[in-house]
CSV table of C-alpha atoms in Angstrom, one decimal:
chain,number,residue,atom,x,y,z
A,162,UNK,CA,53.3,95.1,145.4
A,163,UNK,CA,51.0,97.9,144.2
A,164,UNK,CA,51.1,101.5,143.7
A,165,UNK,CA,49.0,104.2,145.4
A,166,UNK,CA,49.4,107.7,145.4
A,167,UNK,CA,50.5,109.3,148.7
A,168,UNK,CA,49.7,113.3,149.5
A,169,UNK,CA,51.3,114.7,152.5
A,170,UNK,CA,49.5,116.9,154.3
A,171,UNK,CA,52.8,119.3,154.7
A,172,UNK,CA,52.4,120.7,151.3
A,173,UNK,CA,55.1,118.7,149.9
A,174,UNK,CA,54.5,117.4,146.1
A,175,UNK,CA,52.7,114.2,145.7
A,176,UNK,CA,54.4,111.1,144.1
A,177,UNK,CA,53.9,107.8,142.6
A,178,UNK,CA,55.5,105.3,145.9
A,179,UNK,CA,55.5,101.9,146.2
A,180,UNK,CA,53.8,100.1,149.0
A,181,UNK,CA,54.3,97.3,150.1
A,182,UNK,CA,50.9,94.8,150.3
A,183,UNK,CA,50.2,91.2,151.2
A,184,UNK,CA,48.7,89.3,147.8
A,185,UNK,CA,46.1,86.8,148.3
A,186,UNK,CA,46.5,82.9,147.5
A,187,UNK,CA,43.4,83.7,144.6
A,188,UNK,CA,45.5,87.0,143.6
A,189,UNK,CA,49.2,84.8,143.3
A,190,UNK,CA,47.5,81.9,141.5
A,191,UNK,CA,46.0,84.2,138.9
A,192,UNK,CA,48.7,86.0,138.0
A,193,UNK,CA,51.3,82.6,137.8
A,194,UNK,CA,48.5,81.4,135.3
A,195,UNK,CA,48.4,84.4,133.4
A,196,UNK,CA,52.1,84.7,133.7
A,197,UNK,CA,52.4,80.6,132.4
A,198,UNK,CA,50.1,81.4,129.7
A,199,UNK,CA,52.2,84.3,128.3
A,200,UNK,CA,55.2,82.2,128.2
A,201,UNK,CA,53.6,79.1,126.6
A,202,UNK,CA,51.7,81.5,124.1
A,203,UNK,CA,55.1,82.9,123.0
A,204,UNK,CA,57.0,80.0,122.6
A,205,UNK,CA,55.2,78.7,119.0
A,206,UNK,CA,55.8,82.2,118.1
A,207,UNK,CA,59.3,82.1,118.9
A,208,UNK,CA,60.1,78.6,117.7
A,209,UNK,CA,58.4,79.2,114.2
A,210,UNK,CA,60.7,82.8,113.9
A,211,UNK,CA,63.4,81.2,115.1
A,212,UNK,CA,62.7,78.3,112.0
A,213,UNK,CA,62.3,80.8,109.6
A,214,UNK,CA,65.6,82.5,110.6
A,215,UNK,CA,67.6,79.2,110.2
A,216,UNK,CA,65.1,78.6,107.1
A,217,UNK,CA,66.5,81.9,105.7
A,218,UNK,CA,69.8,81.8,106.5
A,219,UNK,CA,70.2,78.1,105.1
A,220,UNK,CA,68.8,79.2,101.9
A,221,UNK,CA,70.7,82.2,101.6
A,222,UNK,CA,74.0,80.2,102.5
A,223,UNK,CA,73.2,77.4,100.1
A,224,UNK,CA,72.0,79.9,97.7
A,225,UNK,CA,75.2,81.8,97.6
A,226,UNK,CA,77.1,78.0,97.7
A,227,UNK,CA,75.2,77.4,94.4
A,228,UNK,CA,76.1,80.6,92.0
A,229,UNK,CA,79.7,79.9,93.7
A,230,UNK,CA,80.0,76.8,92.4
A,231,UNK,CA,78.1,77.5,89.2
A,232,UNK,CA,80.4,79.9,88.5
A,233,UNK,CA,83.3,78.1,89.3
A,234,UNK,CA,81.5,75.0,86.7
A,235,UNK,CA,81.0,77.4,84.4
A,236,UNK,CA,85.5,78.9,84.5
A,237,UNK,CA,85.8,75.2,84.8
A,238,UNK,CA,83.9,74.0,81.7
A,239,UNK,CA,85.8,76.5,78.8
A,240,UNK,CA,88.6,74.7,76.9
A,241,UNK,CA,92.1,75.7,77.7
A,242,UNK,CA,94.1,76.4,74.6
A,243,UNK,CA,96.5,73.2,73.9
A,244,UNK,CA,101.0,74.3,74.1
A,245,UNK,CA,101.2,74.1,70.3
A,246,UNK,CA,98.8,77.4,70.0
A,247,UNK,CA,100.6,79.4,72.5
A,248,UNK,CA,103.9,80.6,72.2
A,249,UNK,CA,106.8,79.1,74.2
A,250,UNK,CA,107.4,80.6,78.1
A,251,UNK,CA,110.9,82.1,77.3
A,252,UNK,CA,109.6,84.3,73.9
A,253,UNK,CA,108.2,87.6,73.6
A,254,UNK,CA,105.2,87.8,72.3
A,255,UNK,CA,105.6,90.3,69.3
A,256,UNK,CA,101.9,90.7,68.0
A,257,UNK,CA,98.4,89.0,68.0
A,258,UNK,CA,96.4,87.6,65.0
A,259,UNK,CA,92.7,87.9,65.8
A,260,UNK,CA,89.8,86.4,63.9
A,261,UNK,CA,86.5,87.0,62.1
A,262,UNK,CA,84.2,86.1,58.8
A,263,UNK,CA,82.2,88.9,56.5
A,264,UNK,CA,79.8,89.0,59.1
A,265,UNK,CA,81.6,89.8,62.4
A,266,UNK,CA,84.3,91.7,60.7
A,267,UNK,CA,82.2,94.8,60.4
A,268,UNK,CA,81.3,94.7,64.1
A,269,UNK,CA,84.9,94.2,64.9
A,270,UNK,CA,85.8,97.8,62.9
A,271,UNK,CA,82.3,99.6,64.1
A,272,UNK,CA,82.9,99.0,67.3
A,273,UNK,CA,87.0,99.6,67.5
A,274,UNK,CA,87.4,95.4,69.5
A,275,UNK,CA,88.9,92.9,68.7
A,276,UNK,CA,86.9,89.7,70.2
A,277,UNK,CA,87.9,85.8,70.5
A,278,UNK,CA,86.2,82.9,72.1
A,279,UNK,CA,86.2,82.6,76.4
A,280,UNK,CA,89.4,79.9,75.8
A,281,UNK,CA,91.6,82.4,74.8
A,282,UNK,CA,91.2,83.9,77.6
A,283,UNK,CA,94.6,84.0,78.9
A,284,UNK,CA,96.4,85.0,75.8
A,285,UNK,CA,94.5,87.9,75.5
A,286,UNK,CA,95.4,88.9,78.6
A,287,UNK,CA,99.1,89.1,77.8
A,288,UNK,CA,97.9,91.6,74.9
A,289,UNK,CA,99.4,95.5,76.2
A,290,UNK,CA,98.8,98.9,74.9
A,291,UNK,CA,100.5,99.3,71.1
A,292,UNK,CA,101.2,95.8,70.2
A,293,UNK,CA,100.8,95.0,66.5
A,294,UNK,CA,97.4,93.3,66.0
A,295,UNK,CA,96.2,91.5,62.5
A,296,UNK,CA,92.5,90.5,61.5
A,297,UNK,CA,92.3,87.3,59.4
A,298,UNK,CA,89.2,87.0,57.7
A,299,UNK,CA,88.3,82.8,57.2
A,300,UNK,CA,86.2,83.6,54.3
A,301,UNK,CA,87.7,85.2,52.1
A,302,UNK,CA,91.0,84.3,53.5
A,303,UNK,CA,92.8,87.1,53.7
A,304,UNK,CA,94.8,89.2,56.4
A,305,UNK,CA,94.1,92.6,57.6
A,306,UNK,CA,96.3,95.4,59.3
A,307,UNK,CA,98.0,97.2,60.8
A,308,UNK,CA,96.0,97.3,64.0
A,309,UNK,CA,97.3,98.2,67.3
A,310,UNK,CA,96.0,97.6,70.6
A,311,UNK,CA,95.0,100.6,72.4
A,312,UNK,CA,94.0,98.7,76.0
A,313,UNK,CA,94.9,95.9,77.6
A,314,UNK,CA,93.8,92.3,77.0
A,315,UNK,CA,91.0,91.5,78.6
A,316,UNK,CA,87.6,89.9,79.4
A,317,UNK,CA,84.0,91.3,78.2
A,318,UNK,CA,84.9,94.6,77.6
A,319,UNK,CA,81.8,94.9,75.6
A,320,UNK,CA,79.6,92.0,76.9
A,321,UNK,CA,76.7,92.6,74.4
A,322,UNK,CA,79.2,92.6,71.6
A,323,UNK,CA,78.5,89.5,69.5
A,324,UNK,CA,75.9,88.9,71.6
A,325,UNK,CA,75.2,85.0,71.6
A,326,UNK,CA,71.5,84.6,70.4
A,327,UNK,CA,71.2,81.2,72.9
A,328,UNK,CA,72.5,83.5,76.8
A,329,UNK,CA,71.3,87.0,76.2
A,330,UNK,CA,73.6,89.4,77.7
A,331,UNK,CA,76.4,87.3,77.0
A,332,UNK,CA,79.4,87.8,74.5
A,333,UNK,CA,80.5,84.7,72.1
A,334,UNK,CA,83.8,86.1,72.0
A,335,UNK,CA,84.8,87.6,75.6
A,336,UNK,CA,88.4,87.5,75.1
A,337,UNK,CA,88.6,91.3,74.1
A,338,UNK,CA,90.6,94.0,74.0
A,339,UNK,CA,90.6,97.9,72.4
A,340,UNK,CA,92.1,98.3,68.7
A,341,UNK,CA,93.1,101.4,66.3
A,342,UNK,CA,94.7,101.7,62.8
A,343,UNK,CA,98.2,101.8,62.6
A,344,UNK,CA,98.6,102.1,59.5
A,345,UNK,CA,96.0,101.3,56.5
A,346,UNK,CA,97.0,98.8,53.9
A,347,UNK,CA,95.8,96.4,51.4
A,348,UNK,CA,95.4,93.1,52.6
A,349,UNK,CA,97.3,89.7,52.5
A,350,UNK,CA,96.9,86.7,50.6
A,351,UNK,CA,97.6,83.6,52.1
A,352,UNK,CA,100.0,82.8,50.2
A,353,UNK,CA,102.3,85.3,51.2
A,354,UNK,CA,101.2,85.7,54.8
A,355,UNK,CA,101.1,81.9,55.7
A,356,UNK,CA,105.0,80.6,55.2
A,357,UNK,CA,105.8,83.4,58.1
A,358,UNK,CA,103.6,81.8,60.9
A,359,UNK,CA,103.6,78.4,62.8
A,360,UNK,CA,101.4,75.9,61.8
A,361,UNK,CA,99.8,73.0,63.7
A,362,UNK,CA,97.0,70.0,63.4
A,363,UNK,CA,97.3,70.9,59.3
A,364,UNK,CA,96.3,74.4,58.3
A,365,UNK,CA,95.7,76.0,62.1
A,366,UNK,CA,98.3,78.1,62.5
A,367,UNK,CA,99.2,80.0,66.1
A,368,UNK,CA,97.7,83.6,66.9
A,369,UNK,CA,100.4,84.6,69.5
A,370,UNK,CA,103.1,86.0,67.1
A,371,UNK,CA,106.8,85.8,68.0
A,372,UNK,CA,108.3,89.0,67.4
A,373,UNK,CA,110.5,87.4,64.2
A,374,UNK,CA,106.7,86.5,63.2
A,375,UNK,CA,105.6,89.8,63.9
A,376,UNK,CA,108.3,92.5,62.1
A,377,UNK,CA,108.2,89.8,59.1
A,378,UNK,CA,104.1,90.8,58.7
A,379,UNK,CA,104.9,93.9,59.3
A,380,UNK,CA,107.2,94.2,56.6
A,381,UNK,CA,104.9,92.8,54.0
A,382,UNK,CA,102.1,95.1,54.8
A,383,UNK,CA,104.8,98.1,54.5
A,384,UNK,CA,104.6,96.9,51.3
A,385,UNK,CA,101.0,97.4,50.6
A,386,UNK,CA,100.6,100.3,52.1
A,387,UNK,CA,98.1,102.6,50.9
């Protein structure tokens, strides 16, 4: 078929129309090969976008599958605390002992957070607004209060804080949560403070305080109040 333009002689607008015409056997064989050679021409191009697509798509799903799973390694890998360090299902958890050396305890009160490592996790978590909090400092072993918690429990508050020197960007101690001063006082020896909590595996004793544990600290800082 082929187009030709048609003017009428009685004035009326001329048109594109179709007219109908008889193709020769030269004309029909030239355009199926020019019309075969199209196809086949496209086809490597389609086939190799079509392989990229699935390419792609593959890598993106088993990229994605990958960082899943890393993550879920990485959850998987942190130590769970052991049933002698957490207190038992039917008590209240009346306060939190957190801990710190010389050098992290200044960090701790600069930046107002309280920080423990990823295995506590969970029993940070359970930490609400005003609970009674205590610092224990290992080296020169002595307890510090009164803090209170001021947020809730939770993890990486403050990512960069403590910022472990071997993953940049990532906190050694991500169990976190938000403190103030509740009171200022001097602080505790071991001696005094040590008979009131529970002890386990020697000299560990548990950071969940009961709240018998908890009033009975709170009483002996009452006591060095300043």
């Amino acid at each position: 078929m082929s187009l030709i333009k048609n003017d009428s002689s009685a004035g009326k607008s001329s048109m594109w129309q179709p007219q109908h015409a008889m193709a020769s056997a030269s004309e029909l064989r030239g355009w199926r090969t020019a019309a075969s050679s199209l196809f086949f021409n496209n086809q490597p191009r389609k086939m190799e976008e079509n392989r990229r697509g699935n390419e792609d798509g593959r890598y993106r799903k088993s990229l994605f599958s990958y960082q899943e799973q890393l993550g879920n390694f990485k959850w998987c890998c942190y130590k769970r605390l052991p049933p002698a360090e957490l207190l038992p299902r039917n008590e209240v958890m009346g306060g939190y002992i957190f801990v710190c050396n010389n050098e992290t305890m200044q960090e701790d009160l600069r930046r107002q957070l309280f920080g423990l490592p990823h295995k506590y996790r969970d029993s940070v978590r359970a930490i609400t607004p005003g609970l009674p909090l205590f610092l224990y400092n290992y080296t020169c072993h002595q307890l510090h209060g009164v803090f209170q918690a001021v947020s809730f429990g939770g993890s990486n508050i403050e990512p960069t804080a403590w910022e472990d020197k071997k993953c940049k960007g990532e906190s050694r101690f991500p169990a976190q949560v938000r403190i103030g001063f509740k009171k200022k006082c001097k602080p505790l020896e071991e001696d005094a403070f040590r008979p009131i909590l529970y002890h386990y595996d020697g000299p560990k004793f548990r950071l969940q305080l009961s709240v018998p544990e908890a009033l009975a600290l709170l009483d002996l800082f009452n006591q060095k109040e300043l």
